[in-house]
PDB file of C-alpha atoms in Angstrom:
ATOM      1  CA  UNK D   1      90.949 137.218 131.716  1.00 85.00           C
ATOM      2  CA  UNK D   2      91.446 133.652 132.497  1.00 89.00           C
ATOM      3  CA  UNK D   3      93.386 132.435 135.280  1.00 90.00           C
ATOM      4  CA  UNK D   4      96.317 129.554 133.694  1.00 90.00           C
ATOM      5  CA  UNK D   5      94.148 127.240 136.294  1.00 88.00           C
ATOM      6  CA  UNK D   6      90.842 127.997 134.346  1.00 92.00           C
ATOM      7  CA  UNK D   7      92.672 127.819 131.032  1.00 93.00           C
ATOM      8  CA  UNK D   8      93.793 124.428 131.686  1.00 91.00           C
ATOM      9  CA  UNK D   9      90.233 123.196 133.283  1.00 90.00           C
ATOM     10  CA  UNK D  10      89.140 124.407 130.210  1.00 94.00           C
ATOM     11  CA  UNK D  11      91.457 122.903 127.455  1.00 94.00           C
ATOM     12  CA  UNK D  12      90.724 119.402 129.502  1.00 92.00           C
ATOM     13  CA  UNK D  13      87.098 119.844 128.943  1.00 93.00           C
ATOM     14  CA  UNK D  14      87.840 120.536 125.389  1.00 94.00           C
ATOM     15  CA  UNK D  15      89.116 116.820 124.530  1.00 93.00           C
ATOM     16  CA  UNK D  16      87.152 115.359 127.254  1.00 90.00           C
ATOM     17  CA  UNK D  17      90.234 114.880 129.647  1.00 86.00           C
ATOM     18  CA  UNK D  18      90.025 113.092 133.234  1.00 80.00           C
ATOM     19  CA  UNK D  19      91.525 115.704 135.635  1.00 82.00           C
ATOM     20  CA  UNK D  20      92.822 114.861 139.026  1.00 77.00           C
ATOM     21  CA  UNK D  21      94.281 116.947 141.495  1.00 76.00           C
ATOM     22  CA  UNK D  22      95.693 121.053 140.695  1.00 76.00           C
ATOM     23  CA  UNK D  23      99.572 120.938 141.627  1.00 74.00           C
ATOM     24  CA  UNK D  24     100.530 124.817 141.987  1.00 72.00           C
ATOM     25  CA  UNK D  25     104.302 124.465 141.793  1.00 67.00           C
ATOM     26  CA  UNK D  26     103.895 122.500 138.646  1.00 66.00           C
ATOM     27  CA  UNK D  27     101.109 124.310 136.810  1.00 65.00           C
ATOM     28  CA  UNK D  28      99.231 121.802 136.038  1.00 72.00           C
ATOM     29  CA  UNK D  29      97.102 119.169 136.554  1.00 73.00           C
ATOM     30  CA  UNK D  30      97.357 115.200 137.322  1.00 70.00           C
ATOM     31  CA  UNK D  31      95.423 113.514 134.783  1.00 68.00           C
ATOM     32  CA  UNK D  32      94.425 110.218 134.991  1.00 58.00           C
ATOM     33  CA  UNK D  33      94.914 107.696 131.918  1.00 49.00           C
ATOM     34  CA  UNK D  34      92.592 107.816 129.182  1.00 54.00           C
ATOM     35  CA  UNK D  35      92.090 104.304 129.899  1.00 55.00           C
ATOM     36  CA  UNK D  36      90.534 104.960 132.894  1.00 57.00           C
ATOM     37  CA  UNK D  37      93.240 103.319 135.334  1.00 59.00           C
ATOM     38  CA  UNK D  38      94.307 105.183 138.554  1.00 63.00           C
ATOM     39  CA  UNK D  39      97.364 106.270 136.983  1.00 67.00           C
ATOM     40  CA  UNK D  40      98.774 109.389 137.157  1.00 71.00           C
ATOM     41  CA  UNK D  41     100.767 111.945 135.325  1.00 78.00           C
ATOM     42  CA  UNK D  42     101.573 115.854 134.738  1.00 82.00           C
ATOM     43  CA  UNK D  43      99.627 117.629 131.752  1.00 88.00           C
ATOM     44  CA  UNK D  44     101.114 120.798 131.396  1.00 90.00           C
ATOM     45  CA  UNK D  45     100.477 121.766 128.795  1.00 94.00           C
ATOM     46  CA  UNK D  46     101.160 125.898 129.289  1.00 93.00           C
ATOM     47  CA  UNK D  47     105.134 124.707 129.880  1.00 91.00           C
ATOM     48  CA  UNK D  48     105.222 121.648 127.822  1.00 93.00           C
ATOM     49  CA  UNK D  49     105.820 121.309 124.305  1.00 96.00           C
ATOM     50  CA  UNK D  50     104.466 117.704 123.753  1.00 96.00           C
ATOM     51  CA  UNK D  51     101.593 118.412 125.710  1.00 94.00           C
ATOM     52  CA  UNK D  52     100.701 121.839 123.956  1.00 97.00           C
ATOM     53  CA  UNK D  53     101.248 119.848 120.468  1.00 97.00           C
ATOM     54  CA  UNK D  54      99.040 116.938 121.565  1.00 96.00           C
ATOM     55  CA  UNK D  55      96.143 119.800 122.320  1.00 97.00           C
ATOM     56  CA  UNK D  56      96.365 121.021 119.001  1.00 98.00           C
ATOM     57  CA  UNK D  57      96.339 118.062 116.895  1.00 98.00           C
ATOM     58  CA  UNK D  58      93.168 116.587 119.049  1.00 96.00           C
ATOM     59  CA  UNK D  59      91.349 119.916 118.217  1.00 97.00           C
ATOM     60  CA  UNK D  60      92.777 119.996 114.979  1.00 97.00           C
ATOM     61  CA  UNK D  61      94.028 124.001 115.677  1.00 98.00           C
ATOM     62  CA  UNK D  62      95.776 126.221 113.257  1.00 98.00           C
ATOM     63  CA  UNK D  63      98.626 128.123 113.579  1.00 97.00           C
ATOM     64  CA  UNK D  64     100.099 131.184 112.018  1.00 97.00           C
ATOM     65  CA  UNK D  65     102.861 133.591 113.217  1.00 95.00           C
ATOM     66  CA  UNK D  66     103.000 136.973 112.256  1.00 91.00           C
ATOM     67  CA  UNK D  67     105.580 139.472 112.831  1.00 89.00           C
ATOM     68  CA  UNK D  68     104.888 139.536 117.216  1.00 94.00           C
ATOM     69  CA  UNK D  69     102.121 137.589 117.651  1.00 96.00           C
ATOM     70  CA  UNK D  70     100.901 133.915 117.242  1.00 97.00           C
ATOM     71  CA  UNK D  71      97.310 133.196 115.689  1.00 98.00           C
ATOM     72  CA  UNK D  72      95.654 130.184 116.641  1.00 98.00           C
ATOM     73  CA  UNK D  73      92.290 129.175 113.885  1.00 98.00           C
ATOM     74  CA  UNK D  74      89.435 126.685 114.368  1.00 97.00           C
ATOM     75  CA  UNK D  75      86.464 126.202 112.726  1.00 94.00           C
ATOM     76  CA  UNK D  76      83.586 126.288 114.803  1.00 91.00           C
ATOM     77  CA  UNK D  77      81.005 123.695 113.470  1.00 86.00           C
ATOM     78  CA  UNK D  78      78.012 124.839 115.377  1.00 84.00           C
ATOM     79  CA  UNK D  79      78.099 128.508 114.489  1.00 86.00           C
ATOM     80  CA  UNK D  80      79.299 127.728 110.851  1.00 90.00           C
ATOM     81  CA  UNK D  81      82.178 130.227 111.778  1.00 92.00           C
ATOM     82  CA  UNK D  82      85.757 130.368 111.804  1.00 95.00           C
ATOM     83  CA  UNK D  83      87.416 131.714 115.106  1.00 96.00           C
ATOM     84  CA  UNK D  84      90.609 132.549 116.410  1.00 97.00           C
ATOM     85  CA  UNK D  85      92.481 134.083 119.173  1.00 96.00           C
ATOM     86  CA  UNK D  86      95.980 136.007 118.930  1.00 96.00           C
ATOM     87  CA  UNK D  87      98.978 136.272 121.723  1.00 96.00           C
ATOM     88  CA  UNK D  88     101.646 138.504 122.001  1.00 95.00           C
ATOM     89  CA  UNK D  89     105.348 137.274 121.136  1.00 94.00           C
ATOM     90  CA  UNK D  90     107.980 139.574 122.999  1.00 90.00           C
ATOM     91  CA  UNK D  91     111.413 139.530 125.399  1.00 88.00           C
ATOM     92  CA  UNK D  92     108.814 138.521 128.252  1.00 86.00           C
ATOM     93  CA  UNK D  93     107.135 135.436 126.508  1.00 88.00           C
ATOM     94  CA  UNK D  94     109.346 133.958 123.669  1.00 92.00           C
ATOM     95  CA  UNK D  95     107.786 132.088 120.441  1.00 94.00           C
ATOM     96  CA  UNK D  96     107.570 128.570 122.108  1.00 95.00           C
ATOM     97  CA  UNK D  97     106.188 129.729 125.244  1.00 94.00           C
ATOM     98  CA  UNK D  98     103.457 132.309 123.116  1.00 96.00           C
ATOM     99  CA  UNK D  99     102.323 129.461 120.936  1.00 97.00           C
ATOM    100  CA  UNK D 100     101.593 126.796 124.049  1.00 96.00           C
ATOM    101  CA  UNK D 101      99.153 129.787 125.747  1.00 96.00           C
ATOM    102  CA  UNK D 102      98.078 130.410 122.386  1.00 98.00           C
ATOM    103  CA  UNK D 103      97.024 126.553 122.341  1.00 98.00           C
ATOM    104  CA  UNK D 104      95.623 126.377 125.350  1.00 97.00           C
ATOM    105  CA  UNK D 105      93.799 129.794 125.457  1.00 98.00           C
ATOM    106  CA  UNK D 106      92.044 128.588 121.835  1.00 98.00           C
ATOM    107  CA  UNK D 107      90.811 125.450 123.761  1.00 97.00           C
ATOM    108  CA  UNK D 108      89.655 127.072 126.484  1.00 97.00           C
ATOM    109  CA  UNK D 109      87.268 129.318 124.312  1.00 96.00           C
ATOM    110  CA  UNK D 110      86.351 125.810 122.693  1.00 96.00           C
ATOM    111  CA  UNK D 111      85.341 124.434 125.627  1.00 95.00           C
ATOM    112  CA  UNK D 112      83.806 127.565 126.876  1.00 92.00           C
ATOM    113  CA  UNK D 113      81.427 127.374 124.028  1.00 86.00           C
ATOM    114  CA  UNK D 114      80.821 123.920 122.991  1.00 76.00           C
ATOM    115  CA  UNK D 115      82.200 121.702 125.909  1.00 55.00           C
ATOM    116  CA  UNK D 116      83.061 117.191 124.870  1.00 56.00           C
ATOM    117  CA  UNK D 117      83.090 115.167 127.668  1.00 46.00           C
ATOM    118  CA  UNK D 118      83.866 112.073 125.034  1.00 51.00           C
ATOM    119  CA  UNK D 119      86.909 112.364 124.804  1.00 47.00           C
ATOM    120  CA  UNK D 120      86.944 113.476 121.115  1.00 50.00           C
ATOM    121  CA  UNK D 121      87.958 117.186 118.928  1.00 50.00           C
ATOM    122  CA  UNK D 122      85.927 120.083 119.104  1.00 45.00           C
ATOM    123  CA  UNK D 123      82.664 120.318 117.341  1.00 45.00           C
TER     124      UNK D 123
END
C-alpha cells in the first residue's frame, strides 16, 4: 500500500505535473505553474475537491458509486484493457473524501504503469 506522499508523486507524474517541495501539515505538494514560472501553489488533491476534479477530467477517469464503495474506470490504451480500482465509503471516510483517494489512487496506478512527463492524459 501506497503512502498519500507516493500517491500524490504519482498522480503528478500521471499529467506530467512540476512538483516542488512535500509540505507535511498540508498534504501536499507545491507545484509550480504549468507555465513554467517560479510560482507556487498547494495541489492537494487527497483534501481538495477542485483539485481531485481537475485529476479526473485530465485523465479522463470514470466514476461509479455503488452501495459503500466508489469505482474509479480508465481505459488503458497500451494493454487494450479497461482498469479500475475501488475504495471503501464508510463513517471513517465519507463519499467526498472516498472519491478524491479514489482519484488519486487510479492515477497513481496510471502513472505506475505508463508514466507522461508532457503534461498530457494517460495513454
Amino acid at each position: 500500500m501506497r503512502s498519500d506522499r507516493e500517491l500524490l508523486e504519482l498522480a503528478a507524474k500521471a499529467i506530467g505535473m512540476r512538483l516542488g517541495g512535500w509540505e507535511p501539515c498540508e498534504g501536499g505538494y507545491y507545484t509550480y505553474s504549468q507555465r513554467g514560472s517560479d510560482k507556487q501553489t498547494m495541489w492537494v488533491p487527497l483534501t481538495d475537491n477542485g483539485d481531485a476534479l481537475r485529476l479526473a477530467v485530465r485523465l479522463r477517469l470514470d466514476m461509479s458509486f455503488l452501495d459503500s464503495m466508489i469505482e474509479v474506470c480508465w481505459f488503458d490504451e497500451a494493454a487494450s484493457a479497461n482498469r479500475s480500482i475501488e475504495e471503501r465509503i464508510n463513517d471513517a471516510q465519507g463519499e467526498c473524501e472516498a472519491t478524491r483517494r479514489a482519484i488519486v489512487r487510479a492515477a497513481a496506478e496510471i502513472a505506475a504503469h505508463h508514466p507522461r512527463t508532457d503534461g498530457g492524459g494517460h495513454g
